[in-house]
Amino acid sequence: MYVEQADRQQLQRWQEELSANHRNFVSSKLNLDLTRGKPSANQLSLADALDGILQGNYVSDEGVDTRNYGGLDGLPAMRQLAAEILGVNSDEIMVGGNSSLTLMYFSVLFAWQFGLSGPDSAWRHEETVKFLCPVPGYDRHFAICEEFGIEMVNVPMNDNGPDMDAVEALIRNDSSIKGIWCVPKYSNPAGCIYSAATIERLAGLGTIAATNFRVFYDNAYAVHDLVDKPAELANIREFCERHGTEDSVLQFGSTSKVTFAGAGVAFMAASKTNLSAMKKHLGIATIGPDKVNQLRHLKMIGTMAELRNHMARHAELLRPRFACVLKHLEENFRDSDLGEWSSPDGGYFISFDTRPGLANAVIQLAAEAGVKLTPAGATFPYGKDPDDKNIRLAPSFPTVEDIDRAMAVFCNAVKLASVNQQLEA
Ligand code: PLP
């Protein structure tokens, strides 16, 4: 279906047909949801062995009684595992509670309030603080910025990651830019893997940025592959070492989408200077993280081999769900001028771009027919997609049957909105 080439009669015929389909969907009173980027119950069940795995033995291999207070850095073996996931040394890791988002929030809070390089470096002393936000991106990153009144500047995403020419130009010309959000592997929602050249340039930003700049490198999907031979993510720490910019990058990760999304283990990697600043303030907020949970995780997925095996089982559950979404998109839009989409090798999302100006209309049509989609604009700072075209599809949670039904509604909604727009043009 090519709406641009169609004459008015053809468009009207399509409109009648698609409207009839839409009315049928509405009358079947569906109640489907493609918004939730969270694991399905079956995925969570893969980690049910965590319950009772310690069998009353709470002492770690290093002799730590995990029931007690302390251990702000995390158990040594957990730091080692996190170090392997993020590609750093274990003494550059701090293990937190269950949420990496909390570690990101605290990092911004401490950088804002106290400074990560001494009191003079606190961002609150600045008249304006800005962050670069590759778009489309993760709404919760943007929410953190909004909370602190940090101004967000959109930067386009390419297939290789953020447009680094734009990033470098902005940073060179504006000393109030203090950070950039990055999801380097299976980015949320575009699903791309940053290229080595992009990662090297990110590592180099510390040499061109004004003081107190940090790359927030959120590697949430580091081991979340859907394919057997995934592309390797280049190691940002090695590039930082080459450029002498170790202090400019904060890395984050967690087992939220490995074990239990609400009861996993989160961690961050940073230079010793950054970590000691973090610990100084975090140590006021807590006497230590949940080490019992760390030990439970070590017993189940304590080595990279065990972790990879576990993730392969997730992939088995996720693959048919992604395949179902992609099948519908291929069948409906391969030969069309109605949309473009990502076909990721991992992560949790498929990103779909409608023709400009239609995301909101599509989401409304789908909602009328009982299919909930992530609100238009959610993938952009301040909830504003300047082209009103990006829609984030999250297939992990619903069953394949529900995805199948929801995607039929979605594809019809995209076609109908496109035809309507063309008729009004
Ligand atoms: N970072 C990204 C890019 C995510 O997509 C998500 C969850 O969807 C998170 C972080 C949340 O991580 P956590 O559960 O460790 O707080």
PDB file of C-alpha atoms in Angstrom, residues 55-307:
ATOM      1  CA  GLN A  55      19.144 -23.718  52.142  1.00  0.00           C
ATOM      2  CA  GLY A  56      19.957 -21.844  55.310  1.00  0.00           C
ATOM      3  CA  ASN A  57      23.602 -21.163  54.436  1.00  0.00           C
ATOM      4  CA  TYR A  58      23.963 -17.397  54.427  1.00  0.00           C
ATOM      5  CA  VAL A  59      27.761 -17.267  54.505  1.00  0.00           C
ATOM      6  CA  SER A  60      29.441 -16.353  51.217  1.00  0.00           C
ATOM      7  CA  ASP A  61      32.519 -18.133  49.868  1.00  0.00           C
ATOM      8  CA  GLU A  62      34.597 -15.244  51.210  1.00  0.00           C
ATOM      9  CA  GLY A  63      33.187 -15.815  54.698  1.00  0.00           C
ATOM     10  CA  VAL A  64      30.741 -12.873  54.749  1.00  0.00           C
ATOM     11  CA  ASP A  65      27.588 -13.410  56.823  1.00  0.00           C
ATOM     12  CA  THR A  66      25.247 -11.903  54.261  1.00  0.00           C
ATOM     13  CA  ARG A  67      22.456 -11.465  56.798  1.00  0.00           C
ATOM     14  CA  ASN A  68      24.285  -8.680  58.536  1.00  0.00           C
ATOM     15  CA  TYR A  69      24.826  -4.986  57.818  1.00  0.00           C
ATOM     16  CA  GLY A  70      27.666  -3.652  55.688  1.00  0.00           C
ATOM     17  CA  GLY A  71      29.335  -4.370  52.389  1.00  0.00           C
ATOM     18  CA  LEU A  72      28.464  -1.159  50.552  1.00  0.00           C
ATOM     19  CA  ASP A  73      30.577  -2.303  47.557  1.00  0.00           C
ATOM     20  CA  GLY A  74      28.791  -5.656  47.295  1.00  0.00           C
ATOM     21  CA  LEU A  75      30.036  -9.212  47.751  1.00  0.00           C
ATOM     22  CA  PRO A  76      33.392  -9.765  45.988  1.00  0.00           C
ATOM     23  CA  ALA A  77      31.988 -12.539  43.786  1.00  0.00           C
ATOM     24  CA  MET A  78      29.019 -10.353  42.778  1.00  0.00           C
ATOM     25  CA  ARG A  79      31.403  -7.513  41.914  1.00  0.00           C
ATOM     26  CA  GLN A  80      33.388  -9.957  39.806  1.00  0.00           C
ATOM     27  CA  LEU A  81      30.290 -11.079  37.892  1.00  0.00           C
ATOM     28  CA  ALA A  82      29.136  -7.479  37.372  1.00  0.00           C
ATOM     29  CA  ALA A  83      32.666  -6.585  36.219  1.00  0.00           C
ATOM     30  CA  GLU A  84      32.510  -9.296  33.565  1.00  0.00           C
ATOM     31  CA  ILE A  85      29.067  -8.145  32.393  1.00  0.00           C
ATOM     32  CA  LEU A  86      30.200  -4.519  32.072  1.00  0.00           C
ATOM     33  CA  GLY A  87      33.773  -5.204  30.951  1.00  0.00           C
ATOM     34  CA  VAL A  88      35.687  -3.541  33.806  1.00  0.00           C
ATOM     35  CA  ASN A  89      37.846  -4.571  36.783  1.00  0.00           C
ATOM     36  CA  SER A  90      35.994  -5.754  39.863  1.00  0.00           C
ATOM     37  CA  ASP A  91      37.378  -2.920  41.998  1.00  0.00           C
ATOM     38  CA  GLU A  92      35.551  -0.510  39.681  1.00  0.00           C
ATOM     39  CA  ILE A  93      32.166  -1.998  40.596  1.00  0.00           C
ATOM     40  CA  MET A  94      29.664  -1.051  43.251  1.00  0.00           C
ATOM     41  CA  VAL A  95      26.655  -3.314  43.747  1.00  0.00           C
ATOM     42  CA  GLY A  96      23.398  -1.653  44.748  1.00  0.00           C
ATOM     43  CA  GLY A  97      19.876  -2.756  45.555  1.00  0.00           C
ATOM     44  CA  ASN A  98      17.473  -4.136  42.998  1.00  0.00           C
ATOM     45  CA  SER A  99      17.314  -1.183  40.605  1.00  0.00           C
ATOM     46  CA  SER A 100      19.949   0.301  38.319  1.00  0.00           C
ATOM     47  CA  LEU A 101      17.588   3.216  37.749  1.00  0.00           C
ATOM     48  CA  THR A 102      18.014   4.083  41.429  1.00  0.00           C
ATOM     49  CA  LEU A 103      21.796   4.082  40.957  1.00  0.00           C
ATOM     50  CA  MET A 104      21.373   6.438  37.989  1.00  0.00           C
ATOM     51  CA  TYR A 105      19.083   8.678  40.011  1.00  0.00           C
ATOM     52  CA  PHE A 106      21.553   8.760  42.913  1.00  0.00           C
ATOM     53  CA  SER A 107      24.420   9.498  40.524  1.00  0.00           C
ATOM     54  CA  VAL A 108      22.566  12.516  39.171  1.00  0.00           C
ATOM     55  CA  LEU A 109      21.523  13.531  42.687  1.00  0.00           C
ATOM     56  CA  PHE A 110      25.063  13.346  44.058  1.00  0.00           C
ATOM     57  CA  ALA A 111      26.570  15.061  40.997  1.00  0.00           C
ATOM     58  CA  TRP A 112      23.956  17.778  41.376  1.00  0.00           C
ATOM     59  CA  GLN A 113      24.081  18.273  45.121  1.00  0.00           C
ATOM     60  CA  PHE A 114      27.616  17.352  46.201  1.00  0.00           C
ATOM     61  CA  GLY A 115      29.659  17.004  43.000  1.00  0.00           C
ATOM     62  CA  LEU A 116      31.439  13.826  41.937  1.00  0.00           C
ATOM     63  CA  SER A 117      34.828  15.593  41.876  1.00  0.00           C
ATOM     64  CA  GLY A 118      34.606  17.631  45.063  1.00  0.00           C
ATOM     65  CA  PRO A 119      32.139  20.273  46.310  1.00  0.00           C
ATOM     66  CA  ASP A 120      33.052  22.856  43.652  1.00  0.00           C
ATOM     67  CA  SER A 121      32.036  20.410  40.947  1.00  0.00           C
ATOM     68  CA  ALA A 122      28.382  20.227  42.058  1.00  0.00           C
ATOM     69  CA  TRP A 123      26.096  20.958  39.120  1.00  0.00           C
ATOM     70  CA  ARG A 124      23.779  23.027  41.332  1.00  0.00           C
ATOM     71  CA  HIS A 125      26.376  25.827  41.186  1.00  0.00           C
ATOM     72  CA  GLU A 126      25.776  26.169  37.439  1.00  0.00           C
ATOM     73  CA  GLU A 127      23.202  28.563  36.041  1.00  0.00           C
ATOM     74  CA  THR A 128      21.996  25.944  33.556  1.00  0.00           C
ATOM     75  CA  VAL A 129      22.656  22.223  33.335  1.00  0.00           C
ATOM     76  CA  LYS A 130      21.876  20.354  30.127  1.00  0.00           C
ATOM     77  CA  PHE A 131      21.936  16.693  29.106  1.00  0.00           C
ATOM     78  CA  LEU A 132      22.050  15.334  25.582  1.00  0.00           C
ATOM     79  CA  CYS A 133      19.278  12.824  24.949  1.00  0.00           C
ATOM     80  CA  PRO A 134      19.614  10.543  21.934  1.00  0.00           C
ATOM     81  CA  VAL A 135      16.071  10.103  20.593  1.00  0.00           C
ATOM     82  CA  PRO A 136      14.008   8.059  20.581  1.00  0.00           C
ATOM     83  CA  GLY A 137      15.142   7.017  24.058  1.00  0.00           C
ATOM     84  CA  TYR A 138      14.115   5.748  27.491  1.00  0.00           C
ATOM     85  CA  ASP A 139      11.421   7.826  29.172  1.00  0.00           C
ATOM     86  CA  ARG A 140      12.691   7.171  32.697  1.00  0.00           C
ATOM     87  CA  HIS A 141      16.071   8.699  31.875  1.00  0.00           C
ATOM     88  CA  PHE A 142      14.232  11.805  30.746  1.00  0.00           C
ATOM     89  CA  ALA A 143      12.091  11.786  33.898  1.00  0.00           C
ATOM     90  CA  ILE A 144      15.245  11.972  36.037  1.00  0.00           C
ATOM     91  CA  CYS A 145      16.387  15.059  34.140  1.00  0.00           C
ATOM     92  CA  GLU A 146      12.967  16.669  34.492  1.00  0.00           C
ATOM     93  CA  GLU A 147      13.016  16.029  38.232  1.00  0.00           C
ATOM     94  CA  PHE A 148      16.240  18.057  38.570  1.00  0.00           C
ATOM     95  CA  GLY A 149      15.300  20.766  36.100  1.00  0.00           C
ATOM     96  CA  ILE A 150      18.087  19.588  33.782  1.00  0.00           C
ATOM     97  CA  GLU A 151      17.400  20.879  30.273  1.00  0.00           C
ATOM     98  CA  MET A 152      17.247  18.118  27.695  1.00  0.00           C
ATOM     99  CA  VAL A 153      18.606  18.492  24.181  1.00  0.00           C
ATOM    100  CA  ASN A 154      17.508  15.980  21.530  1.00  0.00           C
ATOM    101  CA  VAL A 155      20.179  14.267  19.460  1.00  0.00           C
ATOM    102  CA  PRO A 156      19.183  11.949  16.596  1.00  0.00           C
ATOM    103  CA  MET A 157      19.932   8.231  16.780  1.00  0.00           C
ATOM    104  CA  ASN A 158      21.482   6.475  13.792  1.00  0.00           C
ATOM    105  CA  ASP A 159      21.854   2.744  13.223  1.00  0.00           C
ATOM    106  CA  ASN A 160      25.250   2.957  14.949  1.00  0.00           C
ATOM    107  CA  GLY A 161      24.110   4.924  17.994  1.00  0.00           C
ATOM    108  CA  PRO A 162      23.811   8.660  18.608  1.00  0.00           C
ATOM    109  CA  ASP A 163      24.808  11.032  15.798  1.00  0.00           C
ATOM    110  CA  MET A 164      28.285  11.697  17.156  1.00  0.00           C
ATOM    111  CA  ASP A 165      28.984  14.660  14.842  1.00  0.00           C
ATOM    112  CA  ALA A 166      25.982  16.379  16.398  1.00  0.00           C
ATOM    113  CA  VAL A 167      26.971  15.292  19.924  1.00  0.00           C
ATOM    114  CA  GLU A 168      30.528  16.599  19.604  1.00  0.00           C
ATOM    115  CA  ALA A 169      29.458  19.854  17.981  1.00  0.00           C
ATOM    116  CA  LEU A 170      26.932  20.551  20.738  1.00  0.00           C
ATOM    117  CA  ILE A 171      29.413  19.747  23.487  1.00  0.00           C
ATOM    118  CA  ARG A 172      32.153  21.902  21.957  1.00  0.00           C
ATOM    119  CA  ASN A 173      29.828  24.891  21.807  1.00  0.00           C
ATOM    120  CA  ASP A 174      28.010  24.621  25.108  1.00  0.00           C
ATOM    121  CA  SER A 175      29.792  24.217  28.446  1.00  0.00           C
ATOM    122  CA  SER A 176      26.477  23.771  30.274  1.00  0.00           C
ATOM    123  CA  ILE A 177      26.122  20.268  28.785  1.00  0.00           C
ATOM    124  CA  LYS A 178      27.042  17.986  31.669  1.00  0.00           C
ATOM    125  CA  GLY A 179      25.817  14.606  30.511  1.00  0.00           C
ATOM    126  CA  ILE A 180      24.467  12.292  27.853  1.00  0.00           C
ATOM    127  CA  TRP A 181      22.187   9.269  28.237  1.00  0.00           C
ATOM    128  CA  CYS A 182      23.244   6.146  26.377  1.00  0.00           C
ATOM    129  CA  VAL A 183      21.814   2.627  26.084  1.00  0.00           C
ATOM    130  CA  PRO A 184      24.651   1.097  24.068  1.00  0.00           C
ATOM    131  CA  LYS A 185      23.309  -2.399  23.469  1.00  0.00           C
ATOM    132  CA  TYR A 186      19.803  -2.977  22.094  1.00  0.00           C
ATOM    133  CA  SER A 187      19.005   0.649  22.799  1.00  0.00           C
ATOM    134  CA  ASN A 188      15.563   1.394  24.173  1.00  0.00           C
ATOM    135  CA  PRO A 189      13.571   1.554  21.936  1.00  0.00           C
ATOM    136  CA  ALA A 190      15.538   1.527  18.642  1.00  0.00           C
ATOM    137  CA  GLY A 191      17.281  -1.773  19.433  1.00  0.00           C
ATOM    138  CA  CYS A 192      20.610  -0.834  17.845  1.00  0.00           C
ATOM    139  CA  ILE A 193      24.075  -1.749  19.067  1.00  0.00           C
ATOM    140  CA  TYR A 194      26.462   1.195  19.189  1.00  0.00           C
ATOM    141  CA  SER A 195      29.411   0.736  16.838  1.00  0.00           C
ATOM    142  CA  ALA A 196      32.984   0.651  18.120  1.00  0.00           C
ATOM    143  CA  ALA A 197      33.646   4.015  16.455  1.00  0.00           C
ATOM    144  CA  THR A 198      30.669   5.552  18.270  1.00  0.00           C
ATOM    145  CA  ILE A 199      31.800   4.116  21.595  1.00  0.00           C
ATOM    146  CA  GLU A 200      35.326   5.392  21.106  1.00  0.00           C
ATOM    147  CA  ARG A 201      33.943   8.865  20.385  1.00  0.00           C
ATOM    148  CA  LEU A 202      31.746   8.667  23.502  1.00  0.00           C
ATOM    149  CA  ALA A 203      34.840   7.788  25.508  1.00  0.00           C
ATOM    150  CA  GLY A 204      36.568  10.773  23.932  1.00  0.00           C
ATOM    151  CA  LEU A 205      33.885  13.267  24.964  1.00  0.00           C
ATOM    152  CA  GLY A 206      35.668  13.761  28.276  1.00  0.00           C
ATOM    153  CA  THR A 207      38.519  15.413  26.368  1.00  0.00           C
ATOM    154  CA  ILE A 208      36.313  17.995  24.643  1.00  0.00           C
ATOM    155  CA  ALA A 209      33.561  18.614  27.202  1.00  0.00           C
ATOM    156  CA  ALA A 210      33.745  21.297  29.841  1.00  0.00           C
ATOM    157  CA  THR A 211      34.413  20.121  33.388  1.00  0.00           C
ATOM    158  CA  ASN A 212      32.194  17.725  35.330  1.00  0.00           C
ATOM    159  CA  PHE A 213      30.765  16.023  32.273  1.00  0.00           C
ATOM    160  CA  ARG A 214      29.572  12.389  32.537  1.00  0.00           C
ATOM    161  CA  VAL A 215      28.385   9.806  30.023  1.00  0.00           C
ATOM    162  CA  PHE A 216      25.515   7.860  31.634  1.00  0.00           C
ATOM    163  CA  TYR A 217      26.111   4.513  29.958  1.00  0.00           C
ATOM    164  CA  ASP A 218      23.112   2.367  30.802  1.00  0.00           C
ATOM    165  CA  ASN A 219      23.952  -1.142  29.656  1.00  0.00           C
ATOM    166  CA  ALA A 220      20.578  -2.553  30.721  1.00  0.00           C
ATOM    167  CA  TYR A 221      20.543  -5.164  27.929  1.00  0.00           C
ATOM    168  CA  ALA A 222      24.179  -6.300  28.082  1.00  0.00           C
ATOM    169  CA  VAL A 223      23.365 -10.035  27.997  1.00  0.00           C
ATOM    170  CA  HIS A 224      19.845  -9.900  26.563  1.00  0.00           C
ATOM    171  CA  ASP A 225      20.449 -11.407  23.131  1.00  0.00           C
ATOM    172  CA  LEU A 226      17.767 -13.007  20.969  1.00  0.00           C
ATOM    173  CA  VAL A 227      20.199 -14.444  18.437  1.00  0.00           C
ATOM    174  CA  ASP A 228      22.842 -17.135  18.868  1.00  0.00           C
ATOM    175  CA  LYS A 229      25.792 -15.102  17.640  1.00  0.00           C
ATOM    176  CA  PRO A 230      25.143 -11.529  18.766  1.00  0.00           C
ATOM    177  CA  ALA A 231      27.341  -8.642  17.718  1.00  0.00           C
ATOM    178  CA  GLU A 232      29.907  -7.743  20.375  1.00  0.00           C
ATOM    179  CA  LEU A 233      29.700  -4.415  22.113  1.00  0.00           C
ATOM    180  CA  ALA A 234      33.064  -2.649  22.110  1.00  0.00           C
ATOM    181  CA  ASN A 235      34.520  -1.987  25.557  1.00  0.00           C
ATOM    182  CA  ILE A 236      34.134   1.667  26.530  1.00  0.00           C
ATOM    183  CA  ARG A 237      36.452   1.356  29.489  1.00  0.00           C
ATOM    184  CA  GLU A 238      39.366   0.383  27.241  1.00  0.00           C
ATOM    185  CA  PHE A 239      38.725   3.442  25.076  1.00  0.00           C
ATOM    186  CA  CYS A 240      38.549   5.610  28.209  1.00  0.00           C
ATOM    187  CA  GLU A 241      41.911   4.291  29.310  1.00  0.00           C
ATOM    188  CA  ARG A 242      43.358   5.183  25.904  1.00  0.00           C
ATOM    189  CA  HIS A 243      41.944   8.723  26.113  1.00  0.00           C
ATOM    190  CA  GLY A 244      42.583   9.232  29.829  1.00  0.00           C
ATOM    191  CA  THR A 245      38.865   9.838  30.395  1.00  0.00           C
ATOM    192  CA  GLU A 246      38.071   7.156  32.983  1.00  0.00           C
ATOM    193  CA  ASP A 247      36.280   9.685  35.194  1.00  0.00           C
ATOM    194  CA  SER A 248      33.887  10.723  32.434  1.00  0.00           C
ATOM    195  CA  VAL A 249      31.868   7.510  32.140  1.00  0.00           C
ATOM    196  CA  LEU A 250      29.420   5.925  34.595  1.00  0.00           C
ATOM    197  CA  GLN A 251      28.164   2.488  33.594  1.00  0.00           C
ATOM    198  CA  PHE A 252      25.034   0.778  34.890  1.00  0.00           C
ATOM    199  CA  GLY A 253      23.462  -2.652  34.696  1.00  0.00           C
ATOM    200  CA  SER A 254      21.205  -5.050  36.561  1.00  0.00           C
ATOM    201  CA  THR A 255      19.654  -8.490  36.603  1.00  0.00           C
ATOM    202  CA  SER A 256      16.140  -7.047  36.463  1.00  0.00           C
ATOM    203  CA  LYS A 257      15.470  -8.796  33.169  1.00  0.00           C
ATOM    204  CA  VAL A 258      17.612 -11.794  34.035  1.00  0.00           C
ATOM    205  CA  THR A 259      16.014 -13.021  37.261  1.00  0.00           C
ATOM    206  CA  PHE A 260      13.222 -11.086  38.993  1.00  0.00           C
ATOM    207  CA  ALA A 261      12.463  -7.607  37.651  1.00  0.00           C
ATOM    208  CA  GLY A 262      11.449  -6.445  41.110  1.00  0.00           C
ATOM    209  CA  ALA A 263      14.026  -8.367  43.121  1.00  0.00           C
ATOM    210  CA  GLY A 264      17.223  -8.536  41.097  1.00  0.00           C
ATOM    211  CA  VAL A 265      20.673  -7.073  41.696  1.00  0.00           C
ATOM    212  CA  ALA A 266      21.824  -3.740  40.244  1.00  0.00           C
ATOM    213  CA  PHE A 267      25.374  -2.487  39.854  1.00  0.00           C
ATOM    214  CA  MET A 268      27.422   0.372  38.490  1.00  0.00           C
ATOM    215  CA  ALA A 269      30.966   0.674  37.181  1.00  0.00           C
ATOM    216  CA  ALA A 270      33.038   3.806  37.490  1.00  0.00           C
ATOM    217  CA  SER A 271      36.521   5.129  38.164  1.00  0.00           C
ATOM    218  CA  LYS A 272      37.792   4.991  41.737  1.00  0.00           C
ATOM    219  CA  THR A 273      37.300   8.754  42.049  1.00  0.00           C
ATOM    220  CA  ASN A 274      33.656   8.513  41.017  1.00  0.00           C
ATOM    221  CA  LEU A 275      33.010   5.435  43.122  1.00  0.00           C
ATOM    222  CA  SER A 276      34.465   6.949  46.255  1.00  0.00           C
ATOM    223  CA  ALA A 277      32.273  10.035  45.781  1.00  0.00           C
ATOM    224  CA  MET A 278      29.239   7.808  45.275  1.00  0.00           C
ATOM    225  CA  LYS A 279      30.043   5.680  48.323  1.00  0.00           C
ATOM    226  CA  LYS A 280      30.642   8.693  50.542  1.00  0.00           C
ATOM    227  CA  HIS A 281      27.060   9.804  50.025  1.00  0.00           C
ATOM    228  CA  LEU A 282      25.382   6.437  49.549  1.00  0.00           C
ATOM    229  CA  GLY A 283      26.966   5.370  52.827  1.00  0.00           C
ATOM    230  CA  ILE A 284      24.884   8.057  54.526  1.00  0.00           C
ATOM    231  CA  ALA A 285      21.704   6.741  52.912  1.00  0.00           C
ATOM    232  CA  THR A 286      22.252   3.040  53.668  1.00  0.00           C
ATOM    233  CA  ILE A 287      24.387   0.728  55.808  1.00  0.00           C
ATOM    234  CA  GLY A 288      24.600  -1.670  52.908  1.00  0.00           C
ATOM    235  CA  PRO A 289      22.659  -3.437  50.160  1.00  0.00           C
ATOM    236  CA  ASP A 290      20.791  -6.766  50.246  1.00  0.00           C
ATOM    237  CA  LYS A 291      23.692  -9.217  50.255  1.00  0.00           C
ATOM    238  CA  VAL A 292      21.428 -12.221  50.842  1.00  0.00           C
ATOM    239  CA  ASN A 293      19.929 -11.561  47.418  1.00  0.00           C
ATOM    240  CA  GLN A 294      23.399 -11.168  45.917  1.00  0.00           C
ATOM    241  CA  LEU A 295      24.365 -14.562  47.325  1.00  0.00           C
ATOM    242  CA  ARG A 296      21.180 -16.140  45.978  1.00  0.00           C
ATOM    243  CA  HIS A 297      22.014 -14.776  42.546  1.00  0.00           C
ATOM    244  CA  LEU A 298      25.598 -16.037  42.753  1.00  0.00           C
ATOM    245  CA  LYS A 299      24.347 -19.529  43.548  1.00  0.00           C
ATOM    246  CA  MET A 300      22.103 -19.509  40.468  1.00  0.00           C
ATOM    247  CA  ILE A 301      23.942 -17.462  37.823  1.00  0.00           C
ATOM    248  CA  GLY A 302      27.343 -16.867  39.434  1.00  0.00           C
ATOM    249  CA  THR A 303      29.437 -17.453  36.314  1.00  0.00           C
ATOM    250  CA  MET A 304      29.152 -15.972  32.837  1.00  0.00           C
ATOM    251  CA  ALA A 305      28.481 -19.466  31.460  1.00  0.00           C
ATOM    252  CA  GLU A 306      25.556 -19.958  33.852  1.00  0.00           C
ATOM    253  CA  LEU A 307      24.294 -16.473  33.077  1.00  0.00           C
TER     254      LEU A 307
END
